[in-house]
Amino acid sequence: MLIIKLYVLTLLPFLVLDGIWLGTVARDFYASQLGSLLRSNINYFVAGSFYLTYVGGLVFFAVAPALASDSVQIALLNGSLLGLVAYGTYNMTNLATLRDWPLWMSVVDTFWGGALTAASASVGMLVTRALS
């Protein structure tokens, strides 16, 4: 039961923060960088699959170890490393294989992935600890 609580309490901040980022803060930035590559309609099934899978990895690699060691620093470190590796891998692959993939967008997106993942891991760990 604890793992389900941990998962949900990590998923919620991840969705909220990424929703604010993609829907408001960086919306115009991504549109200007990706232009015609963006879909007019989001494929919610694929997006949902990403979020559910990624947060599972986040819980496994960052949040659960942080809770076990009672260390928000572990959540921040493991979360930021996971985010930088995962988002960086995505962006570097696109830079290597896609014509006209924007370097600046990749840099911003990679750092966003690190920050988002670190923040979500920390919030998930702290809220779970407070409620347990």
Short mmCIF file of C-alpha atoms in Angstrom, two decimals:
data_model
loop_
_atom_site.label_atom_id
_atom_site.label_comp_id
_atom_site.label_asym_id
_atom_site.label_seq_id
_atom_site.Cartn_x
_atom_site.Cartn_y
_atom_site.Cartn_z
CA MET A 1 0.00 0.00 0.00
CA LEU A 2 2.91 2.34 0.74
CA ILE A 3 4.22 2.01 -2.82
CA ILE A 4 0.84 3.06 -4.24
CA LYS A 5 0.78 6.09 -1.96
CA LEU A 6 4.34 6.90 -2.94
CA TYR A 7 3.48 6.58 -6.64
CA VAL A 8 0.36 8.77 -6.48
CA LEU A 9 2.02 11.41 -4.31
CA THR A 10 4.87 11.62 -6.83
CA LEU A 11 2.66 11.52 -9.92
CA LEU A 12 0.52 14.46 -8.79
CA PRO A 13 3.30 17.06 -8.47
CA PHE A 14 4.90 15.77 -11.66
CA LEU A 15 1.66 16.29 -13.61
CA VAL A 16 0.94 19.68 -12.04
CA LEU A 17 4.44 21.05 -12.57
CA ASP A 18 4.77 19.72 -16.11
CA GLY A 19 1.28 20.95 -16.94
CA ILE A 20 2.17 24.47 -15.79
CA TRP A 21 5.47 24.33 -17.69
CA LEU A 22 4.07 22.97 -20.96
CA GLY A 23 0.74 24.77 -20.82
CA THR A 24 1.84 28.20 -19.66
CA VAL A 25 5.49 28.95 -18.91
CA ALA A 26 7.20 27.39 -21.94
CA ARG A 27 4.28 26.94 -24.31
CA ASP A 28 5.36 29.65 -26.74
CA PHE A 29 8.99 28.59 -26.44
CA TYR A 30 8.27 25.02 -27.54
CA ALA A 31 5.99 26.26 -30.32
CA SER A 32 8.68 28.60 -31.63
CA GLN A 33 11.37 25.92 -31.44
CA LEU A 34 9.39 23.01 -32.89
CA GLY A 35 6.97 24.80 -35.21
CA SER A 36 5.43 22.40 -37.68
CA LEU A 37 6.73 19.36 -35.78
CA LEU A 38 4.06 19.90 -33.12
CA ARG A 39 0.80 18.03 -33.45
CA SER A 40 -2.38 20.06 -33.57
CA ASN A 41 -3.96 17.51 -31.20
CA ILE A 42 -2.11 15.83 -28.35
CA ASN A 43 -2.11 12.03 -28.34
CA TYR A 44 -3.28 11.65 -24.75
CA PHE A 45 -2.84 7.88 -24.71
CA VAL A 46 0.85 8.16 -25.54
CA ALA A 47 1.34 11.12 -23.19
CA GLY A 48 -0.40 9.25 -20.38
CA SER A 49 1.71 6.17 -21.04
CA PHE A 50 4.86 8.28 -20.74
CA TYR A 51 3.77 9.88 -17.46
CA LEU A 52 2.70 6.60 -15.85
CA THR A 53 5.88 4.78 -16.90
CA TYR A 54 8.29 7.62 -16.12
CA VAL A 55 6.89 8.21 -12.64
CA GLY A 56 7.20 4.48 -11.96
CA GLY A 57 10.90 4.76 -12.74
CA LEU A 58 11.13 7.92 -10.66
CA VAL A 59 9.62 6.17 -7.65
CA PHE A 60 11.91 3.16 -8.07
CA PHE A 61 15.17 5.05 -8.64
CA ALA A 62 14.72 8.18 -6.53
CA VAL A 63 11.69 8.40 -4.27
CA ALA A 64 11.73 4.96 -2.62
CA PRO A 65 15.49 5.12 -1.87
CA ALA A 66 15.04 8.63 -0.46
CA LEU A 67 12.16 7.51 1.77
CA ALA A 68 14.10 4.44 2.91
CA SER A 69 17.07 6.59 3.93
CA ASP A 70 14.81 9.43 5.14
CA SER A 71 16.82 11.87 3.01
CA VAL A 72 15.35 14.57 0.81
CA GLN A 73 18.89 15.07 -0.52
CA ILE A 74 18.73 11.56 -2.02
CA ALA A 75 15.43 12.47 -3.68
CA LEU A 76 16.93 15.66 -5.11
CA LEU A 77 20.14 14.03 -6.29
CA ASN A 78 18.66 10.84 -7.73
CA GLY A 79 15.73 12.73 -9.19
CA SER A 80 17.89 15.32 -10.90
CA LEU A 81 20.25 12.68 -12.27
CA LEU A 82 17.38 10.55 -13.57
CA GLY A 83 15.77 13.58 -15.19
CA LEU A 84 18.97 14.78 -16.81
CA VAL A 85 19.75 11.29 -18.14
CA ALA A 86 16.23 10.54 -19.41
CA TYR A 87 15.44 13.93 -20.92
CA GLY A 88 19.01 14.32 -22.13
CA THR A 89 18.91 10.95 -23.88
CA TYR A 90 15.69 11.92 -25.64
CA ASN A 91 17.04 15.29 -26.71
CA MET A 92 20.49 14.04 -27.80
CA THR A 93 18.88 11.28 -29.83
CA ASN A 94 16.69 13.86 -31.56
CA LEU A 95 19.70 16.10 -32.20
CA ALA A 96 21.55 13.16 -33.72
CA THR A 97 18.75 11.82 -35.90
CA LEU A 98 16.26 14.57 -36.77
CA ARG A 99 16.89 17.30 -39.29
CA ASP A 100 16.58 20.82 -37.89
CA TRP A 101 16.03 19.68 -34.31
CA PRO A 102 16.80 22.83 -32.27
CA LEU A 103 19.82 22.71 -29.98
CA TRP A 104 18.56 25.45 -27.65
CA MET A 105 15.24 23.67 -27.12
CA SER A 106 17.14 20.50 -26.26
CA VAL A 107 19.26 22.31 -23.68
CA VAL A 108 16.23 23.92 -22.02
CA ASP A 109 14.19 20.70 -22.13
CA THR A 110 17.01 18.63 -20.65
CA PHE A 111 17.44 21.00 -17.73
CA TRP A 112 13.67 21.15 -17.27
CA GLY A 113 13.62 17.35 -17.05
CA GLY A 114 16.25 17.42 -14.33
CA ALA A 115 14.47 20.11 -12.33
CA LEU A 116 11.01 18.60 -12.77
CA THR A 117 12.14 15.13 -11.78
CA ALA A 118 14.10 16.38 -8.75
CA ALA A 119 11.20 18.52 -7.53
CA SER A 120 8.64 15.74 -8.01
CA ALA A 121 10.84 13.19 -6.24
CA SER A 122 11.33 15.55 -3.31
CA VAL A 123 7.66 16.45 -2.99
CA GLY A 124 6.61 12.81 -3.34
CA MET A 125 9.06 11.73 -0.65
CA LEU A 126 8.24 14.55 1.79
CA VAL A 127 4.47 14.28 1.47
CA THR A 128 4.55 10.49 1.77
CA ARG A 129 6.74 10.78 4.89
CA ALA A 130 4.39 13.38 6.39
CA LEU A 131 1.31 11.21 5.76
CA SER A 132 2.83 7.91 6.93
#
